[in-house]
Amino acid sequence: MTIVSGSYSYSQLKKLVYGPNGIAQLPQLVDLLGGKRSMIICGKSINNTNTPRKVKELLGDNVIEHFSSIREHSPIDDVNKALSIVEAKNIDTLIAIGGGSSIDAAKTIVHFYKSTRNDESGLETIAIPTTLSAAEFTMVSYTSKEDMKVGVASEYMTPKGVILDAELTLDTPQRLWLSSGIRALDHAVETLYRPNASYHLRKMALLALKDLFDLLPITKAHPEDVNTRQKLQLASFMSLFPDSMSVQDLRPFGPSHTIGRKVGSSYGIPHGITSCITLSLIVRLYQEHNKDEEIKNRLQEATEITKREGDLSSQIDQLIRELELSSTLTNYKVPFDHASQIAENSLKGLGDVGFTEVDVCKTIENMY
């Protein structure tokens, strides 16, 4: 029997607000962080909703700027444009609204701002997510440069405030909402075999996994059900529960994530859809090739907690089909002869995962 041991440090998140009309607490969050000069940061689709207007109404003259040009996968050019405004206007608080692209952009801006000043104060982020991707809870961000994902990490870039207001997600397109739920499921599943994940993080991941399996079909059938959407936001929170570790201890999350990042920005595949393509097949790879008994036991526990038939890989595949999210690399015109290069790049830094590059390449070929 393996003895349970490890360590854990909470992230720099100071306050999480959740519930319908949670956005009403935004002024108190800004005050908590000492914010005097805020900038809204979002993409064009979010900018066409009422949420940025609500933020301006709540914060009044505190909002100095409004940057609404963040594109999918957070292109570095967009990040640099926003950073130049932050510096020119002495912005001290970013209000990031939207999914992973806007929130990752905000985190990257904070990283660049603070690292060039060798100062951990001066600029903070409040995240108002409208998807289930959970980018708001990590100390890592990814931007795209020349069709490649580039990651940065630091303890001080994690948003200090988060508002999970399900009413603000009602404008999110259903396919984006559901696929971001599979992204959260990807977080939960890969936490089960992620190196350095503490015991309680894995238990939280199992709770998230169960809720995602239970609630995603309900939100598909009843998209206006705010209570279900609220529970899904909390499941997303548990799927990637805040965890602060030294940058030296950070490792790539898992093969499904790394493959998703390699193909996402390179071939224009949305974040959540990459998980729909990769996750079930990567879990099958672990089921068939992994020899670690602890990982086997965790995957079996996950299989049983869903109360569905079949192994975990089959359950995930079935859920994706129920949600009408089935996709392939062929759908996004990824050349078949790129599979080996994707496999090679995806394994870098993962350490001993119990299978070979050839195994991964064959799995990627099955994603077509």
Coordinates of C-alpha atoms in Angstrom, one line a residue:
M1 CA 0.0 0.0 0.0
T2 CA 1.3 3.4 -0.9
I3 CA 1.6 5.8 2.0
V4 CA -0.2 9.1 1.4
S5 CA 2.3 12.0 1.6
G6 CA 3.0 15.3 -0.1
S7 CA 2.6 19.1 0.2
Y8 CA 0.3 21.8 -1.0
S9 CA 0.3 25.6 -1.2
Y10 CA -2.8 27.6 -2.1
S11 CA -2.6 30.0 -5.0
Q12 CA -2.7 33.8 -4.6
L13 CA -6.5 33.9 -5.2
K14 CA -7.9 36.2 -2.5
K15 CA -11.6 35.9 -3.1
L16 CA -14.0 33.8 -5.2
V17 CA -17.6 35.0 -5.6
Y18 CA -20.2 32.6 -7.0
G19 CA -23.9 32.8 -7.7
P20 CA -26.4 34.6 -9.9
N21 CA -25.7 38.4 -9.9
G22 CA -22.3 37.7 -8.4
I23 CA -21.1 40.5 -10.6
A24 CA -22.7 43.0 -8.2
Q25 CA -19.8 42.3 -5.8
L26 CA -17.2 43.5 -8.4
P27 CA -16.7 46.9 -6.8
Q28 CA -15.9 45.3 -3.4
L29 CA -13.4 43.0 -5.1
V30 CA -11.7 46.0 -6.8
D31 CA -11.5 47.7 -3.5
L32 CA -10.1 44.6 -1.9
L33 CA -7.2 44.7 -4.4
G34 CA -6.8 48.4 -4.0
G35 CA -7.7 49.1 -7.6
K36 CA -8.1 52.7 -8.8
R37 CA -7.6 52.5 -12.5
S38 CA -9.2 49.5 -14.2
M39 CA -9.1 48.2 -17.8
I40 CA -11.6 45.7 -19.3
I41 CA -10.0 43.1 -21.4
C42 CA -12.1 40.7 -23.6
G43 CA -12.7 39.5 -27.1
K44 CA -15.1 40.8 -29.8
S45 CA -17.8 38.3 -29.1
I46 CA -18.0 39.1 -25.4
N47 CA -17.9 42.8 -26.3
N48 CA -21.2 42.3 -28.0
T49 CA -22.9 41.1 -24.8
N50 CA -24.1 43.2 -21.9
T51 CA -21.3 42.1 -19.5
P52 CA -18.8 44.8 -20.3
R53 CA -21.6 47.4 -20.0
K54 CA -22.5 46.0 -16.5
V55 CA -18.8 46.3 -15.5
K56 CA -18.7 49.9 -16.5
E57 CA -22.0 50.7 -14.7
L58 CA -20.7 49.1 -11.5
L59 CA -17.2 50.6 -11.5
G60 CA -18.0 54.0 -13.1
D61 CA -14.9 56.2 -13.4
N62 CA -12.7 53.4 -12.1
V63 CA -12.8 52.0 -15.7
I64 CA -10.1 53.9 -17.6
E65 CA -9.8 51.7 -20.7
H66 CA -11.6 49.0 -22.6
F67 CA -9.6 46.6 -24.8
S68 CA -11.8 44.3 -26.8
S69 CA -9.5 42.8 -29.4
I70 CA -8.2 39.6 -27.8
R71 CA -8.5 36.8 -30.4
E72 CA -8.6 33.0 -29.9
H73 CA -5.5 31.5 -28.4
S74 CA -4.3 34.9 -27.2
P75 CA -2.0 36.0 -30.0
I76 CA 1.1 37.7 -28.6
D77 CA 0.5 40.7 -30.8
D78 CA -2.8 41.3 -29.0
V79 CA -1.2 40.9 -25.6
N80 CA 1.6 43.4 -26.5
K81 CA -1.0 46.0 -27.7
A82 CA -2.9 45.6 -24.4
L83 CA 0.3 45.8 -22.4
S84 CA 1.3 49.1 -24.0
I85 CA -2.1 50.6 -23.0
V86 CA -1.6 49.3 -19.4
E87 CA 1.7 51.0 -19.2
A88 CA 0.7 54.2 -20.9
K89 CA -2.5 54.7 -18.7
N90 CA -1.0 53.4 -15.4
I91 CA -3.6 50.6 -15.2
D92 CA -3.6 48.7 -11.9
T93 CA -6.5 46.3 -12.3
L94 CA -7.4 44.1 -15.3
I95 CA -11.1 43.0 -15.5
A96 CA -10.8 39.9 -17.8
I97 CA -14.1 38.8 -19.2
G98 CA -14.7 35.6 -21.3
G99 CA -13.0 32.3 -21.8
G100 CA -9.4 31.1 -21.7
S101 CA -8.1 33.4 -24.4
S102 CA -9.0 36.6 -22.6
I103 CA -8.0 35.3 -19.2
D104 CA -4.7 33.9 -20.4
A105 CA -4.0 37.2 -22.1
A106 CA -4.6 39.1 -18.9
K107 CA -2.3 36.7 -16.9
T108 CA 0.4 37.1 -19.5
I109 CA 0.1 40.9 -19.4
V110 CA 0.6 40.7 -15.6
H111 CA 3.6 38.4 -16.0
F112 CA 5.3 40.8 -18.5
Y113 CA 4.4 43.9 -16.5
K114 CA 5.8 42.5 -13.2
S115 CA 8.8 40.7 -14.5
T116 CA 10.2 43.8 -16.3
R117 CA 9.8 45.7 -13.1
N118 CA 11.0 43.0 -10.7
D119 CA 7.9 43.9 -8.7
E120 CA 5.1 41.6 -7.6
S121 CA 2.7 44.5 -6.9
G122 CA 1.2 47.1 -9.2
L123 CA -1.1 45.2 -11.5
E124 CA -3.7 42.5 -10.6
T125 CA -6.5 40.7 -12.4
I126 CA -10.1 40.0 -11.6
A127 CA -11.5 37.2 -13.9
I128 CA -15.1 37.0 -14.9
P129 CA -15.3 33.7 -16.9
T130 CA -18.1 32.9 -19.3
T131 CA -16.9 29.4 -20.2
L132 CA -15.9 26.4 -18.2
S133 CA -12.2 26.3 -19.2
A134 CA -11.0 27.3 -15.7
A135 CA -8.0 29.4 -16.9
E136 CA -8.7 31.8 -14.0
F137 CA -7.4 29.3 -11.4
T138 CA -3.9 28.7 -12.7
M139 CA -0.5 30.3 -12.5
V140 CA 0.2 29.4 -16.1
S141 CA -0.8 31.1 -19.3
Y142 CA -0.5 30.4 -23.0
T143 CA -0.3 32.8 -25.9
S144 CA 0.2 32.0 -29.6
K145 CA 3.1 33.2 -31.7
E146 CA 3.6 32.1 -35.3
D147 CA 0.9 29.4 -34.9
M148 CA 2.7 27.9 -31.9
K149 CA 1.7 28.0 -28.2
V150 CA 4.1 29.7 -25.9
G151 CA 3.7 29.3 -22.1
V152 CA 4.7 31.5 -19.2
A153 CA 4.3 30.8 -15.5
S154 CA 4.7 32.7 -12.3
E155 CA 3.0 32.6 -8.9
Y156 CA 2.0 36.3 -9.0
M157 CA 0.1 36.1 -12.4
T158 CA -2.9 34.1 -11.0
P159 CA -6.1 36.3 -10.8
K160 CA -6.6 37.6 -7.3
G161 CA -10.4 37.8 -7.7
V162 CA -12.8 35.5 -9.6
I163 CA -16.5 36.0 -10.1
L164 CA -18.5 32.9 -11.2
D165 CA -21.9 34.4 -12.2
A166 CA -23.9 31.9 -14.2
E167 CA -26.3 34.5 -15.5
L168 CA -23.4 36.0 -17.5
T169 CA -22.8 32.7 -19.3
L170 CA -26.3 32.7 -20.9
D171 CA -24.9 34.5 -24.0
T172 CA -22.1 32.0 -24.4
P173 CA -22.8 29.9 -27.6
Q174 CA -23.9 26.4 -26.6
R175 CA -21.2 24.6 -28.5
L176 CA -18.5 26.7 -26.8
W177 CA -20.2 26.3 -23.4
L178 CA -20.4 22.5 -23.8
S179 CA -16.9 22.0 -25.3
S180 CA -15.4 24.1 -22.5
G181 CA -17.1 21.6 -20.1
I182 CA -15.1 18.9 -21.8
R183 CA -12.0 21.0 -21.3
A184 CA -12.8 21.0 -17.6
L185 CA -13.2 17.3 -17.8
D186 CA -9.8 17.1 -19.4
H187 CA -8.4 19.0 -16.4
A188 CA -10.1 16.6 -13.9
V189 CA -9.0 13.4 -15.7
E190 CA -5.4 14.5 -16.2
T191 CA -5.1 15.6 -12.6
L192 CA -5.5 11.9 -11.8
Y193 CA -2.1 11.1 -13.4
R194 CA -0.5 14.5 -13.3
P195 CA 2.9 14.5 -11.5
N196 CA 3.0 16.5 -8.2
A197 CA -0.8 16.7 -7.9
S198 CA -1.6 16.4 -4.2
Y199 CA -4.0 13.9 -2.7
H200 CA -6.8 16.3 -2.1
L201 CA -6.5 17.8 -5.6
R202 CA -7.1 14.4 -7.0
K203 CA -10.2 14.0 -4.8
M204 CA -11.5 17.3 -5.9
A205 CA -10.9 16.2 -9.5
L206 CA -13.1 13.2 -9.0
L207 CA -15.9 15.3 -7.6
A208 CA -15.6 17.6 -10.6
L209 CA -15.6 14.6 -12.9
K210 CA -18.8 13.3 -11.5
D211 CA -20.6 16.6 -11.7
L212 CA -19.4 17.2 -15.3
F213 CA -20.7 13.8 -16.4
D214 CA -24.0 14.4 -14.6
L215 CA -24.6 18.1 -15.5
L216 CA -23.3 18.6 -19.0
P217 CA -26.2 16.6 -20.5
I218 CA -28.7 18.6 -18.4
T219 CA -27.3 21.9 -19.5
K220 CA -27.5 20.8 -23.1
A221 CA -31.2 19.8 -22.7
H222 CA -32.0 22.9 -20.7
P223 CA -29.6 25.7 -21.6
E224 CA -31.6 28.4 -19.7
D225 CA -31.3 26.5 -16.4
V226 CA -29.1 29.0 -14.5
N227 CA -28.7 26.7 -11.4
T228 CA -27.2 23.9 -13.5
R229 CA -24.9 26.4 -15.2
Q230 CA -23.8 27.6 -11.7
K231 CA -23.1 24.1 -10.5
L232 CA -21.0 23.5 -13.7
Q233 CA -19.0 26.6 -13.0
L234 CA -18.2 25.2 -9.5
A235 CA -17.3 21.8 -11.1
S236 CA -14.9 23.7 -13.4
F237 CA -13.4 25.3 -10.3
M238 CA -12.9 21.9 -8.7
S239 CA -11.4 20.4 -11.9
L240 CA -8.5 22.8 -11.7
F241 CA -8.5 23.7 -8.0
P242 CA -6.1 26.5 -7.2
D243 CA -2.6 25.2 -6.6
S244 CA 0.6 27.2 -6.1
M245 CA 3.9 25.6 -6.7
S246 CA 7.4 26.8 -7.6
V247 CA 7.9 27.4 -11.3
Q248 CA 10.8 24.9 -11.1
D249 CA 8.2 22.2 -10.1
L250 CA 5.8 22.9 -12.9
R251 CA 5.5 20.2 -15.5
P252 CA 3.3 19.9 -18.6
F253 CA -0.2 18.9 -17.4
G254 CA -0.6 15.7 -19.4
P255 CA -0.6 14.3 -22.9
S256 CA -4.2 15.3 -23.8
H257 CA -3.4 18.9 -22.8
T258 CA 0.0 19.0 -24.6
I259 CA -1.3 17.5 -27.8
G260 CA -4.3 19.9 -27.6
R261 CA -1.9 22.9 -27.3
K262 CA 0.2 21.7 -30.2
V263 CA -2.7 21.4 -32.6
G264 CA -4.9 24.1 -31.3
S265 CA -3.2 27.3 -32.3
S266 CA -1.3 25.6 -35.2
Y267 CA -4.5 24.5 -37.0
G268 CA -7.1 26.8 -35.6
I269 CA -8.9 24.3 -33.3
P270 CA -10.8 25.9 -30.4
H271 CA -9.5 25.0 -26.9
G272 CA -12.5 22.9 -25.9
I273 CA -12.7 21.0 -29.2
T274 CA -9.1 19.9 -28.8
S275 CA -10.1 18.1 -25.6
C276 CA -13.0 16.5 -27.5
I277 CA -10.5 15.1 -30.0
T278 CA -7.8 14.0 -27.6
L279 CA -9.1 13.1 -24.2
S280 CA -10.8 9.7 -24.6
L281 CA -8.0 8.3 -26.8
I282 CA -5.3 9.5 -24.3
V283 CA -7.2 7.8 -21.5
R284 CA -7.4 4.6 -23.6
L285 CA -3.6 4.9 -24.0
Y286 CA -3.2 5.0 -20.2
Q287 CA -5.6 2.1 -19.7
E288 CA -3.7 -0.1 -22.2
H289 CA -0.1 0.8 -21.6
N290 CA 0.4 2.4 -18.1
K291 CA 1.9 0.0 -15.5
D292 CA 1.6 2.3 -12.5
E293 CA -0.9 0.6 -10.1
E294 CA -1.8 3.9 -8.4
I295 CA -2.8 5.5 -11.7
K296 CA -4.7 2.3 -12.6
N297 CA -6.6 2.6 -9.3
R298 CA -7.4 6.2 -9.8
L299 CA -8.7 5.7 -13.3
Q300 CA -10.8 2.8 -12.0
E301 CA -12.3 5.0 -9.3
A302 CA -13.2 7.6 -11.9
T303 CA -14.8 4.9 -14.0
E304 CA -17.0 3.8 -11.1
I305 CA -18.0 7.3 -9.9
T306 CA -19.8 8.1 -13.2
K307 CA -22.1 5.2 -12.8
R308 CA -22.0 4.6 -16.5
E309 CA -21.2 1.4 -18.5
G310 CA -17.8 0.7 -20.0
D311 CA -14.3 1.9 -19.1
L312 CA -13.5 5.6 -18.6
S313 CA -12.3 6.1 -22.2
S314 CA -15.6 4.7 -23.5
Q315 CA -17.6 6.8 -21.0
I316 CA -15.8 10.0 -22.2
D317 CA -16.4 9.2 -25.8
Q318 CA -20.1 8.5 -25.1
L319 CA -20.5 11.8 -23.3
I320 CA -18.9 13.7 -26.1
R321 CA -21.3 12.0 -28.6
E322 CA -24.3 12.9 -26.3
L323 CA -23.2 16.5 -26.4
E324 CA -22.8 16.4 -30.2
L325 CA -19.2 17.4 -30.0
S326 CA -17.5 14.6 -31.8
S327 CA -14.6 16.0 -33.9
T328 CA -11.4 14.8 -35.6
L329 CA -8.2 16.3 -36.8
T330 CA -9.4 15.6 -40.3
N331 CA -12.3 18.0 -39.7
Y332 CA -9.7 20.8 -39.1
K333 CA -7.5 19.8 -42.1
V334 CA -4.5 18.7 -40.0
P335 CA -2.2 16.8 -42.4
F336 CA -1.9 13.1 -41.5
D337 CA 1.8 13.1 -42.0
H338 CA 2.2 15.7 -39.2
A339 CA 1.2 13.0 -36.6
S340 CA 4.7 11.9 -35.8
Q341 CA 6.0 15.5 -35.3
I342 CA 3.0 16.3 -33.1
A343 CA 3.8 13.2 -31.0
E344 CA 7.4 14.1 -30.6
N345 CA 6.7 17.7 -29.6
S346 CA 3.9 16.6 -27.2
L347 CA 6.0 14.2 -25.1
K348 CA 8.7 16.8 -24.3
G349 CA 8.9 17.5 -20.6
L350 CA 6.3 14.9 -19.6
G351 CA 8.8 12.5 -18.1
D352 CA 8.0 8.8 -17.9
V353 CA 4.4 8.4 -18.8
G354 CA 4.5 4.6 -19.3
F355 CA 4.3 4.6 -23.1
T356 CA 6.4 5.5 -26.1
E357 CA 6.5 8.1 -28.8
V358 CA 5.3 5.4 -31.2
D359 CA 2.3 4.7 -29.0
V360 CA 1.5 8.4 -28.9
C361 CA 1.9 8.7 -32.7
K362 CA -0.5 5.7 -33.2
T363 CA -3.0 7.4 -30.9
I364 CA -2.8 10.7 -32.7
E365 CA -3.4 8.9 -36.0
N366 CA -6.6 7.6 -34.4
M367 CA -7.6 11.2 -33.9
Y368 CA -8.1 11.7 -37.7

